[in-house]
Coordinates of C-alpha atoms in Angstrom, one line a residue:
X1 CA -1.0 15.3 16.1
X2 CA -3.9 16.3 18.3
X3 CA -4.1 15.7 21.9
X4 CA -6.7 13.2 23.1
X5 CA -8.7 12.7 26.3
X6 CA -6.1 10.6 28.6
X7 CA -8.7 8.3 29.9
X8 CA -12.8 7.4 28.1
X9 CA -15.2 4.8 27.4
X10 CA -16.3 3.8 23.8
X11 CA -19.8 2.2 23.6
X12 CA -21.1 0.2 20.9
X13 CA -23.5 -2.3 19.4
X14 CA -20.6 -4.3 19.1
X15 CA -17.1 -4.8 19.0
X16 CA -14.9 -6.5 16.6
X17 CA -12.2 -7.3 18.1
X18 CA -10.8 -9.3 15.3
X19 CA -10.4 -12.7 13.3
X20 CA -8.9 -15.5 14.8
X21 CA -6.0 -18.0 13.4
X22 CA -9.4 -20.5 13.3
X23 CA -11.1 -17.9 10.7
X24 CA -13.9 -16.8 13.1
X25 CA -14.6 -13.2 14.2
X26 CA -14.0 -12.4 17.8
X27 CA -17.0 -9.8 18.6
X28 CA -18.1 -8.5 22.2
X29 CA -21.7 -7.6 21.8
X30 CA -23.1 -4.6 23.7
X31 CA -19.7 -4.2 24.7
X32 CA -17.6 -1.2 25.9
X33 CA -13.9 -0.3 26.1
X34 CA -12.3 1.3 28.4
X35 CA -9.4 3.9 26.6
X36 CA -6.3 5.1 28.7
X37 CA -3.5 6.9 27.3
X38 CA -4.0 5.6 23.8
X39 CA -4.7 2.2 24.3
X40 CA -7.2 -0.5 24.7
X41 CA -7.0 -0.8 28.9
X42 CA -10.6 -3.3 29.1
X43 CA -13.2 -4.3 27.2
X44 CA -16.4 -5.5 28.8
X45 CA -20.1 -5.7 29.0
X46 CA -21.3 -1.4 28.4
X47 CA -23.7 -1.6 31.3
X48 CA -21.0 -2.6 33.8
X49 CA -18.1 -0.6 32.2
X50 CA -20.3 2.5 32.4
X51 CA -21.6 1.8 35.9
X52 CA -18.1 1.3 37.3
X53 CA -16.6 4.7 35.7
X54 CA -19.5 6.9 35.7
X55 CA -17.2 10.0 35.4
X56 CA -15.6 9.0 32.4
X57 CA -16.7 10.8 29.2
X58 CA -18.3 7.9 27.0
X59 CA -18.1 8.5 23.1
X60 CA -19.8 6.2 20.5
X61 CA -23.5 4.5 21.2
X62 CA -25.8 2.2 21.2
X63 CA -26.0 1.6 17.5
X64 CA -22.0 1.9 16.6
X65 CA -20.2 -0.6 15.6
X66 CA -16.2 -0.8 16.7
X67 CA -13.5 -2.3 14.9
X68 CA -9.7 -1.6 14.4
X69 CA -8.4 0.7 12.3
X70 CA -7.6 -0.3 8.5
X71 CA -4.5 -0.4 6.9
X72 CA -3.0 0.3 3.2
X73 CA -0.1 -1.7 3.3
X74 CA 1.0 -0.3 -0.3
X75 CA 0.9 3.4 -1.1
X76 CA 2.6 5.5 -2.7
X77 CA 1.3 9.1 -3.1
X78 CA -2.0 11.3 -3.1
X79 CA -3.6 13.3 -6.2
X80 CA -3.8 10.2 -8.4
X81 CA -2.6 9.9 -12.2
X82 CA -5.9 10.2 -13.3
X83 CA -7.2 13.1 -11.3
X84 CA -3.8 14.6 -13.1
X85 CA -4.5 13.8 -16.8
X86 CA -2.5 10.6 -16.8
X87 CA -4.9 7.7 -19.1
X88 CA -4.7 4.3 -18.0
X89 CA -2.2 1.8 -19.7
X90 CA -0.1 -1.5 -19.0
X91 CA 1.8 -0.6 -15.7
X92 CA 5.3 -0.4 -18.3
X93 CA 3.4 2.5 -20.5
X94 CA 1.7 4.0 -17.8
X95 CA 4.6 4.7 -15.1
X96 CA 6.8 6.9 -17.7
X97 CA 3.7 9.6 -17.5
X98 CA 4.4 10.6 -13.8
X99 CA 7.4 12.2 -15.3
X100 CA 4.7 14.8 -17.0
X101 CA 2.5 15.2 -13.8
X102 CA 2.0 18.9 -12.0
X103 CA 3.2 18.9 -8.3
X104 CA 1.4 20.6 -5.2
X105 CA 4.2 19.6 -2.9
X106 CA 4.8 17.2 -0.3
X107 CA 2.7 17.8 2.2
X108 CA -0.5 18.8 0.3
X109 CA -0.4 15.6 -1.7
X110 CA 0.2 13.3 1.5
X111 CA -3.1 15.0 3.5
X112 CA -5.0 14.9 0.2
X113 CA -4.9 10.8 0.5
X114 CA -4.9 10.9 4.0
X115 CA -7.9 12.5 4.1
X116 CA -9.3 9.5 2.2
X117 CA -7.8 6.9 3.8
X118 CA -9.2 8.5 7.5
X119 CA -12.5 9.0 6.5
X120 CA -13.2 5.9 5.2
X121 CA -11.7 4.4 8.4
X122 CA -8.0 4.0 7.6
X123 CA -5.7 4.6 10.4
X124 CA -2.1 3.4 9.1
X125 CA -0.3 3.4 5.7
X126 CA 2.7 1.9 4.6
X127 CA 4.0 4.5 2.3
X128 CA 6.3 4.2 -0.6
X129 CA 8.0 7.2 -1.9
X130 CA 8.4 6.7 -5.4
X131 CA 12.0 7.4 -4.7
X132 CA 14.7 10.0 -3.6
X133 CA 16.7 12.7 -6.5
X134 CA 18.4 15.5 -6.2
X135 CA 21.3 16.6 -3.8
X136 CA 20.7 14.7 -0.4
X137 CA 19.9 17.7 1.5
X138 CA 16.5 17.4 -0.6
X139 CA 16.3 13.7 0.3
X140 CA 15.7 14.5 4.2
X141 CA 13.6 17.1 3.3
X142 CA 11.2 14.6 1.1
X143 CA 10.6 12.0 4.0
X144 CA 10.3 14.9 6.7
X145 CA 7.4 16.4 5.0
X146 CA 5.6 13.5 4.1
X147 CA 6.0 11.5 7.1
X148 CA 5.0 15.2 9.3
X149 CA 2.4 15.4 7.1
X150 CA 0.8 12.4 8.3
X151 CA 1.6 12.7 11.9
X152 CA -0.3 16.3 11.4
X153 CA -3.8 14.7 10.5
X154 CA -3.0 11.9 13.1
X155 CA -2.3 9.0 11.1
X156 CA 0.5 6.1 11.6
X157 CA 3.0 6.1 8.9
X158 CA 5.8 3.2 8.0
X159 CA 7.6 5.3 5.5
X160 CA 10.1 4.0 3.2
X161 CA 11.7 5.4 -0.8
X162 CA 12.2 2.7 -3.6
X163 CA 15.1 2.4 -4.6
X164 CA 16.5 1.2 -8.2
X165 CA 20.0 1.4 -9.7
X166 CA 19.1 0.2 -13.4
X167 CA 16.8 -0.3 -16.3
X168 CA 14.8 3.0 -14.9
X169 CA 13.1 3.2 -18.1
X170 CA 12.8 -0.1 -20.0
X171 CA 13.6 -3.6 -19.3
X172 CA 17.5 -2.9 -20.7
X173 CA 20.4 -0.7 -19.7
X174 CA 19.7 3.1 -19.7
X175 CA 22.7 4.3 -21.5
X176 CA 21.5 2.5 -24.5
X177 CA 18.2 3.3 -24.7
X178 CA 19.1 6.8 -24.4
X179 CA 21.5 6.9 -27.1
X180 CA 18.7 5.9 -29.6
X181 CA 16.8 9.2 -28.7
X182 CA 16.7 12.2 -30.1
X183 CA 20.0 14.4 -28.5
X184 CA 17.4 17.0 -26.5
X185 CA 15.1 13.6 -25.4
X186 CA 18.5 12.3 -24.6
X187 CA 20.3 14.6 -22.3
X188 CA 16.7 15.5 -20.5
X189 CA 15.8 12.8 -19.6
X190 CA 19.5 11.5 -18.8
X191 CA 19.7 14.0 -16.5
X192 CA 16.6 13.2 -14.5
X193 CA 17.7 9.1 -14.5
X194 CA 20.9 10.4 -13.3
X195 CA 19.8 12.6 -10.2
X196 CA 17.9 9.7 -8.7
X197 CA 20.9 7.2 -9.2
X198 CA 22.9 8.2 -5.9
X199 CA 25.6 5.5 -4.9
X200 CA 23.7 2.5 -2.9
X201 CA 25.8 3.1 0.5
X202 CA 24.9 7.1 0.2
X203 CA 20.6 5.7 0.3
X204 CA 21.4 2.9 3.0
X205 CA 23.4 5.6 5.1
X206 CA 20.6 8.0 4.8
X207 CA 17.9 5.1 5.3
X208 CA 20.1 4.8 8.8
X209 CA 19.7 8.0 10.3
X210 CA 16.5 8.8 9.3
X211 CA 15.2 6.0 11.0
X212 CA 17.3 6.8 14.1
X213 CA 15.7 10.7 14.1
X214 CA 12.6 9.2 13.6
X215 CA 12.9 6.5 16.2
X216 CA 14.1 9.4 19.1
X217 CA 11.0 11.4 17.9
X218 CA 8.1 9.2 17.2
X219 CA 8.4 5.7 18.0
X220 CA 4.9 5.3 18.2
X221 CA 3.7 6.7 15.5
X222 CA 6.6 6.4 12.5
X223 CA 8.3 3.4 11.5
X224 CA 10.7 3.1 8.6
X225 CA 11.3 0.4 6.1
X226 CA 13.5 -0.2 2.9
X227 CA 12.0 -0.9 -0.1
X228 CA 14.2 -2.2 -3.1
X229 CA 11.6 -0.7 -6.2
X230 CA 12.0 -4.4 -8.1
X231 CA 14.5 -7.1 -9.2
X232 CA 14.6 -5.5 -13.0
X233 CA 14.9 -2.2 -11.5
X234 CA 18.1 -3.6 -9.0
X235 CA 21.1 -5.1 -9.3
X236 CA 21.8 -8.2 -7.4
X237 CA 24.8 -6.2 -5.4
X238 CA 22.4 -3.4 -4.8
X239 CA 19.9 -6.2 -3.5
X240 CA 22.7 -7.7 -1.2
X241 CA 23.4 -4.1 0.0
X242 CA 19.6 -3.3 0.8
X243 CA 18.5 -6.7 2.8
X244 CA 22.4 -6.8 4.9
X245 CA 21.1 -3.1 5.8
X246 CA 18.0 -4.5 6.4
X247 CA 19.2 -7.5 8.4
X248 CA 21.3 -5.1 10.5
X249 CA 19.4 -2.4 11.8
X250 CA 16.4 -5.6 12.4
X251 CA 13.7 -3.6 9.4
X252 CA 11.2 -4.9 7.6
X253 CA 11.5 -4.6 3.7
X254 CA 8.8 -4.2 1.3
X255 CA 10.0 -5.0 -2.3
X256 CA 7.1 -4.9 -5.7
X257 CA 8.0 -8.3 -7.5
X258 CA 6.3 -9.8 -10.5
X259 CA 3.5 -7.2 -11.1
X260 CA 3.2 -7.9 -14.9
X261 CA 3.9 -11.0 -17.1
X262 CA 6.9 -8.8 -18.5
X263 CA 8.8 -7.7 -15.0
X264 CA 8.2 -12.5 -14.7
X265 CA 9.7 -13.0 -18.1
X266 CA 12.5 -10.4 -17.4
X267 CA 13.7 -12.8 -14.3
X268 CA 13.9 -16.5 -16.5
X269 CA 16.0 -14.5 -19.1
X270 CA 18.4 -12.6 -17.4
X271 CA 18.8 -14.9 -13.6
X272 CA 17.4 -18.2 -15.2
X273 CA 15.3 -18.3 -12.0
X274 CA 11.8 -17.2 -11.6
X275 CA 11.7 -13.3 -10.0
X276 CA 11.1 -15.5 -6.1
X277 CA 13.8 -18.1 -7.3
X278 CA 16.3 -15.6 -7.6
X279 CA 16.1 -13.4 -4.5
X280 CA 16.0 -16.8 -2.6
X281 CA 19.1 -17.8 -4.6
X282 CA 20.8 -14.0 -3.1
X283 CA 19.4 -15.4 0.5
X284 CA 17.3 -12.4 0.5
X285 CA 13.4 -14.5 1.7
X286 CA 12.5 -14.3 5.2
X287 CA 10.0 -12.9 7.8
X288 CA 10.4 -9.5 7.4
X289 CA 10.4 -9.1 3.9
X290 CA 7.1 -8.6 2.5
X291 CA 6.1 -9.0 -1.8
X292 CA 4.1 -6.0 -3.1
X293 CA 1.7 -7.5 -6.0
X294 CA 3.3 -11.1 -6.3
X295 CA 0.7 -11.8 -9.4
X296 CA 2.6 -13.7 -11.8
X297 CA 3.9 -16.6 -9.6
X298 CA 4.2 -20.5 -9.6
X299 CA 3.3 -23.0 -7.3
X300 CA 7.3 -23.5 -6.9
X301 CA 7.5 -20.0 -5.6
X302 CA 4.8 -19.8 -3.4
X303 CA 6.2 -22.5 -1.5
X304 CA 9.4 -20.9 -1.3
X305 CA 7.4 -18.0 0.2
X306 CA 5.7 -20.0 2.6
X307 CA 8.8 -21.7 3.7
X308 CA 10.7 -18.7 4.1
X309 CA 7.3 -16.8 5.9
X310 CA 7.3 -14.1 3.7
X311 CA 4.0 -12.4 3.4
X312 CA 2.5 -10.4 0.3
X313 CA 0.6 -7.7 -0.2
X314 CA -2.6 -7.9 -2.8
X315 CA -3.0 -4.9 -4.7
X316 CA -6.2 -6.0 -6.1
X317 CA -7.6 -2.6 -7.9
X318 CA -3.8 -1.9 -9.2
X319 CA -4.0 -5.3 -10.7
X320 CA -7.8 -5.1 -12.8
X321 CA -7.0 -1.1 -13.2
X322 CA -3.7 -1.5 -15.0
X323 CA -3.8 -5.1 -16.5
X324 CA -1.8 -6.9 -14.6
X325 CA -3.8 -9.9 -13.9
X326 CA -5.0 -11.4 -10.5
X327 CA -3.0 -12.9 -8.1
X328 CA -3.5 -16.2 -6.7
X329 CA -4.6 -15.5 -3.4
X330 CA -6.5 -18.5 -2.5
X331 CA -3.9 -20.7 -3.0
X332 CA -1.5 -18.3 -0.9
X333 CA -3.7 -18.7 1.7
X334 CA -3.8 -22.4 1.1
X335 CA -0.3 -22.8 2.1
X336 CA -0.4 -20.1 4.9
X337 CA 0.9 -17.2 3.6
X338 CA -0.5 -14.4 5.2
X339 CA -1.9 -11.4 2.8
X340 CA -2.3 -7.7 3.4
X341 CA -4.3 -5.5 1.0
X342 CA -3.0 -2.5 -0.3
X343 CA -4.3 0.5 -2.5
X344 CA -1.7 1.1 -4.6
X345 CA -2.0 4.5 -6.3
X346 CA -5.6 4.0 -6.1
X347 CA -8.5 1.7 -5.8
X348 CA -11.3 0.8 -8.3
X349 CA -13.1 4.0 -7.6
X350 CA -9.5 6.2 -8.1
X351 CA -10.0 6.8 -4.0
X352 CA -8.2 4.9 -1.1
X353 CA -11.3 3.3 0.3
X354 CA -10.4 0.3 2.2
X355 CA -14.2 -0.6 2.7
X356 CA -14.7 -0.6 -1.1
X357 CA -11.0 -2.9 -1.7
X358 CA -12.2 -5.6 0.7
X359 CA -15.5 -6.5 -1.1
X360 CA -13.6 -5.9 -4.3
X361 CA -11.3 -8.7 -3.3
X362 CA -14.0 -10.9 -1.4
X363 CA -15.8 -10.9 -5.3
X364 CA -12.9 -11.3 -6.7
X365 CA -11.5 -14.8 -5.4
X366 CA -14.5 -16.7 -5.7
X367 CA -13.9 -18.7 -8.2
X368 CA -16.3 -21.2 -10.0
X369 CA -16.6 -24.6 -8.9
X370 CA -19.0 -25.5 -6.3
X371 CA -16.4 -26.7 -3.6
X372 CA -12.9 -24.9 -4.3
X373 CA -11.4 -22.8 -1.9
X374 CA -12.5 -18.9 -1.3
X375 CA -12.4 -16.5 0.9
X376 CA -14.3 -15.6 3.9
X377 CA -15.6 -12.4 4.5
X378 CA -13.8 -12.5 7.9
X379 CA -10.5 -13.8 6.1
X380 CA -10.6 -10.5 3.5
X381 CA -11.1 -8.4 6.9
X382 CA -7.7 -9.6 8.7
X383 CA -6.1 -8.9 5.7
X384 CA -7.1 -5.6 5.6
X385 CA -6.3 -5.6 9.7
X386 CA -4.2 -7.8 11.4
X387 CA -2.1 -9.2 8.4
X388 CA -1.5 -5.3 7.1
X389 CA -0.5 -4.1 10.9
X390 CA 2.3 -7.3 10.2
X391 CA 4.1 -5.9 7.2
X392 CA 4.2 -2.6 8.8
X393 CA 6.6 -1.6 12.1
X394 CA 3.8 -1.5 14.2
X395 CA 3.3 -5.0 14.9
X396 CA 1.6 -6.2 17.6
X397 CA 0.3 -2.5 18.7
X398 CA -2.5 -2.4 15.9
X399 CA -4.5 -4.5 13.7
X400 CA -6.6 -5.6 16.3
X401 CA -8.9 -4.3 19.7
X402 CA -7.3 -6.1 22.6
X403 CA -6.2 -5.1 26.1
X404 CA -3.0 -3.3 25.7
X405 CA -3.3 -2.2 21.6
X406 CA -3.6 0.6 20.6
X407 CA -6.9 2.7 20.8
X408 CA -7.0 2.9 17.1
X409 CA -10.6 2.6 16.7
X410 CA -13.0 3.2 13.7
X411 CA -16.7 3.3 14.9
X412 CA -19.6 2.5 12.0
X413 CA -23.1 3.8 11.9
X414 CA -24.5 0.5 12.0
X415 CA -27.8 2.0 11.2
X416 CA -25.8 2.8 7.4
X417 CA -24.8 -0.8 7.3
X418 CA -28.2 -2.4 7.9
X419 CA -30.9 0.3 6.7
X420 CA -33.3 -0.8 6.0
X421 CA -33.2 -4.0 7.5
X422 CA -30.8 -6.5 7.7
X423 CA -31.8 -10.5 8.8
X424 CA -30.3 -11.8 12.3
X425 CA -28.9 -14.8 10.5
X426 CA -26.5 -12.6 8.4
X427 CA -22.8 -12.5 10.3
X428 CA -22.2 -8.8 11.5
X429 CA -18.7 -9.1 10.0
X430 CA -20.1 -10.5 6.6
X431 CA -22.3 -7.4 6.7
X432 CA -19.5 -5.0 7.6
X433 CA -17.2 -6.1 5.0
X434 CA -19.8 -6.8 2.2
X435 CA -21.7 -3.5 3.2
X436 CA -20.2 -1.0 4.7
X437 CA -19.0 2.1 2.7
X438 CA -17.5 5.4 3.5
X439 CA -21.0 6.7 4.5
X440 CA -21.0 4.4 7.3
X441 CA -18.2 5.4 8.8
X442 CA -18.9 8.0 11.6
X443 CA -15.8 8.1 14.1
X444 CA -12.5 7.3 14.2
X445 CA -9.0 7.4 16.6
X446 CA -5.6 7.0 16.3
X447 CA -4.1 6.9 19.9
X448 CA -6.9 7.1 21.7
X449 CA -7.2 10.9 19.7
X450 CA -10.8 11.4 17.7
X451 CA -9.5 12.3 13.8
X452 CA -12.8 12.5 12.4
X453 CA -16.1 13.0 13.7
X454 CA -19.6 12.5 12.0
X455 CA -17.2 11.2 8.6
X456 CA -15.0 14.4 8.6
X457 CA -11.5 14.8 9.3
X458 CA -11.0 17.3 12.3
X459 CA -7.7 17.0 13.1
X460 CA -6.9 19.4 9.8
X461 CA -8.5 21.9 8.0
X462 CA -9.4 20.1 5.2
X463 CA -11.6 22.2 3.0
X464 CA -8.6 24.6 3.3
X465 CA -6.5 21.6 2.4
X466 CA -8.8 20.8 -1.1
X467 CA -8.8 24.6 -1.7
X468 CA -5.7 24.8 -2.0
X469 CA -4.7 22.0 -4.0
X470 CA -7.5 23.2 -6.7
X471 CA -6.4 26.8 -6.1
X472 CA -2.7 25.5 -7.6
X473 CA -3.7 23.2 -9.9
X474 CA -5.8 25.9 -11.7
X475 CA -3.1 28.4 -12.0
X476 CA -1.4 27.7 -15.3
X477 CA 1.3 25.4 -15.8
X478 CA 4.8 26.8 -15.4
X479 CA 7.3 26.7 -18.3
X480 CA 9.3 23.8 -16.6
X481 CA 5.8 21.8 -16.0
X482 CA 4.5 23.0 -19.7
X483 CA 8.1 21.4 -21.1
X484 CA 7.8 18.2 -18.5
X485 CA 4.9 17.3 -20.0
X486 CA 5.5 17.6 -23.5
X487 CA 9.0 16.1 -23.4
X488 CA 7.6 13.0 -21.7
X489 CA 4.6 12.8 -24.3
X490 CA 7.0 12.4 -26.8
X491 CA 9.4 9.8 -24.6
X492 CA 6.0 7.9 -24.6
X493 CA 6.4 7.4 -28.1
X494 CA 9.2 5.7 -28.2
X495 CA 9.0 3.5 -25.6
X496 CA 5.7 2.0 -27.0
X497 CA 8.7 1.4 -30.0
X498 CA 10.8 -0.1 -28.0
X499 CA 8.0 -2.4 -25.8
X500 CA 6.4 -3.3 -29.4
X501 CA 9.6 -5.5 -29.9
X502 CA 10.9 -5.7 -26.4
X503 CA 11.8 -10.1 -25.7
X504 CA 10.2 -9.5 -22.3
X505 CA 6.9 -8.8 -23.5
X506 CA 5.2 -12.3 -24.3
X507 CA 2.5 -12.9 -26.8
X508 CA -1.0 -11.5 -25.6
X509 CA -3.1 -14.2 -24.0
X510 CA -6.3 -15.0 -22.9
X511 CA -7.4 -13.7 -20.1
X512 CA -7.6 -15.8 -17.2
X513 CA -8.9 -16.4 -13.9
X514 CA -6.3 -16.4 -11.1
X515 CA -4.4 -18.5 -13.0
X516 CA -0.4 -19.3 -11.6
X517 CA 3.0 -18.4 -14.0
X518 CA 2.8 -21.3 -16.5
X519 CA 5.5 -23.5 -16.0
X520 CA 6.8 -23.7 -19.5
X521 CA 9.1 -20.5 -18.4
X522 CA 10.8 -22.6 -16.2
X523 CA 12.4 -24.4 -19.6
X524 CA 13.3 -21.4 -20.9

């Protein structure tokens, strides 16, 4: 990561420092901070900060706007399916398709989406490997280039690998699907579920001292997390194994639960429990773990999430883009469970642009009575903020502009925001959020270190970065990618068999707004 000035003031129109637990914005106007060694040391009237350090190099203006950095709290990896030829489908027929993609390698595809992420003012990820395969050499190889490859461009990174020990394919056992396929279907694609099927202790030992060498090298900027892939995908003794790991080495655990109506059904049927009821049965709710999705819930299980302060991230792009459905956010929120927003393999515009996901999902929860709940402009923004910074490692450091955080700043043009004019009475946040778009965003640091300038990275070289990418992708596909792809096109095929007739796959309904889990499942 690059080297920053030690000590500087950032002026701006205004700073926003961030949303309070009463819902209001906390914004210093014509305000300056003062920046030593990567973190917020004052923030005050720009006048008087100015006067009182007149040697200090001053970055921003008059007509910036400040505010902390975003964060995805739910990634997983950069060149997106579409980009690589992969059409869009129910999560269950889409997912089998990554098998097929083309690879540029670790580190290209992380800087690809980081790019993204810091130019529209993204300044920390959660990131979740889509898991580990292979001999375990490979494994600490995997999370050494993606996580370097995001300490290169300058970004925080809470890294962590899903990790499944059944049903990899379809909503039963492996072994049997595979048997119905044709032998040369069979034994690839056997061999692929097996290589990413290591013993649970071998992943929770690795997950160990991985943490450790990353903890001795960059505390500040890497934080690890476990991340069981989803109750179908995982056993309840590979569960147990994951959060006593968890519980012992004090990490936070991000787990995707009840994403479709299917992965909801799958839970009644084989637990008798709802997907929530269950991992509360195995003693696994609490603080630290946060939901990834959480769209197909009851009102029984958000109150077991609330009671157990478990937080969720909204994916609310991944939902729409892949018909999931929409989770119930508002009524979260209702009972105090705090929300992040993540990206998910990408947003509604197949980018990482937080700016874009927060008015996505401000428009999306209104609902339509005159009176019911929604939420504020300001409330979408400290999910996107404060809330994210909670599900990550970094706690407490980011997510906000306060004395002692972390000087990770974004500044907006505010002349972008408002052109070409923009009434007094509107809120600044309201306008920021409901607004602002990548175009607006000018500057931005990580520690106190500038990462892009004038709305391009400068940390990297990232036209070299894009060149290359296109330059491999436009060689022609190897014989091992050329028989990838057309061994998983014809996988594909039988699947859409076997989810045709599947008993967790529920009779299409009508669509519905933000509606809860009915509670008939509960009878089943």
């Amino acid at each position: 990561m690059r080297e920053g000035p030690g000590h500087f003031l950032i002026r701006a129109r205004a700073v926003i420092q961030g949303v309070g637990d009463d819902g209001a914005a906390r914004i210093a106007e014509g305000a300056a901070m003062r920046v030593v060694d990567g973190k917020v040391a004052e923030i005050g009237e720009a006048a008087a900060l100015i006067a009182a350090y007149p040697d200090l190099p001053v970055e921003g203006g008059s007509r910036m706007i400040a505010m902390p950095g975003l964060i995805n709290a739910h990634h997983h990896f950069g060149l997106t399916p579409l980009m690589m030829g992969v059409p869009f489908a129910p999560l269950e027929l889409w997912l089998p398709h990554f098998r097929g993609m083309r690879r540029v390698g670790h580190r290209l595809d992380t800087l690809y989406s980081a790019i993204e992420m810091l130019e529209s003012g993204t300044t920390a990820v959660q990131h979740i490997q889509g898991g580990l395969s292979g001999p375990e050499d490979a494994w600490q190889a995997t999370a050494d280039e993606v996580i370097s490859a995001y300490r290169e461009i300058g970004m925080r990174v809470s890294w962590s690998f899903m990790i499944r020990d059944r049903n990899q394919l379809t909503y039963e056992d492996d072994d049997a699907f595979l048997a119905r396929l044709p032998d040369d279907l069979s034994r690839h694609f056997g061999a692929e579920l097996a290589s990413s099927l290591a013993p649970v202790d071998r992943h929770m030992a690795f997950f160990e001292d991985t943490a450790r060498r990353w903890r001795e090298r960059d505390r500040e900027g890497v934080s690890l997390q476990l991340a069981p892939a989803n109750l179908h995908w995982c056993s309840d003794a590979c569960l147990e194994a994951i959060f006593d790991t968890a519980r012992r080495n004090q990490a936070k655990i991000h787990m995707h639960l009840v994403e479709t109506e299917r992965q909801a059904d799958f839970a009644w049927r084989r637990t008798g429990r709802s997907a929530i009821g269950h991992l509360h049965h195995l003693g696994c709710l609490g603080p630290d773990l946060t939901l990834g999705h959480g769209i197909w819930v009851s009102p029984d299980d958000l109150d077991l999430l609330a009671g157990h302060g478990c937080q969720v991230c909204h994916n609310a792009s991944s939902g729409l883009r892949l018909a999931s459905g929409i989770a119930p956010v508002t009524e979260m929120t209702r009972r105090g469970i705090r929300v992040a927003l993540g990206i998910d393999q990408s947003n509604i515009d197949d980018d990482r642009n937080m700016l874009t996901e927060m008015g996505l999902v401000w428009a999306l929860h209104r609902g339509s009575d005159l009176w019911g709940r929604r939420l504020s402009p300001a409330a979408v923004f400290r999910m996107a903020s404060e809330h994210a910074a909670e599900t990550t490692g970094f706690a407490d450091r980011i997510g906000r502009l306060d004395p002692g955080r972390a000087a990770d700043i974004v500044l907006l043009d505010w002349d972008a925001v408002a052109r070409p004019w923009l009434d007094a009475r509107t809120s600044l946040l309201d306008a920021v959020v409901l607004r602002a778009r990548e175009k607006a965003v000018d500057t931005v640091f990580v520690a106190g270190c500038k990462v892009v300038e004038r709305g391009r990275t400068i940390s990297i070289d990232r036209d070299a970065v894009l060149a290359e990418i296109a330059a491999r992708l436009s060689a022609p596909p190897s014989p091992a990618e050329e028989n990838a792809r057309l061994m998983t096109d014809r996988l594909a095929l039988y699947l859409e068999d076997w989810f045709r007739t599947c008993p967790e796959n529920p009779a299409a309904r009508s669509y519905r707004y933000n509606r809860f889990h009915e509670e008939s499942q509960r009878s089943r």
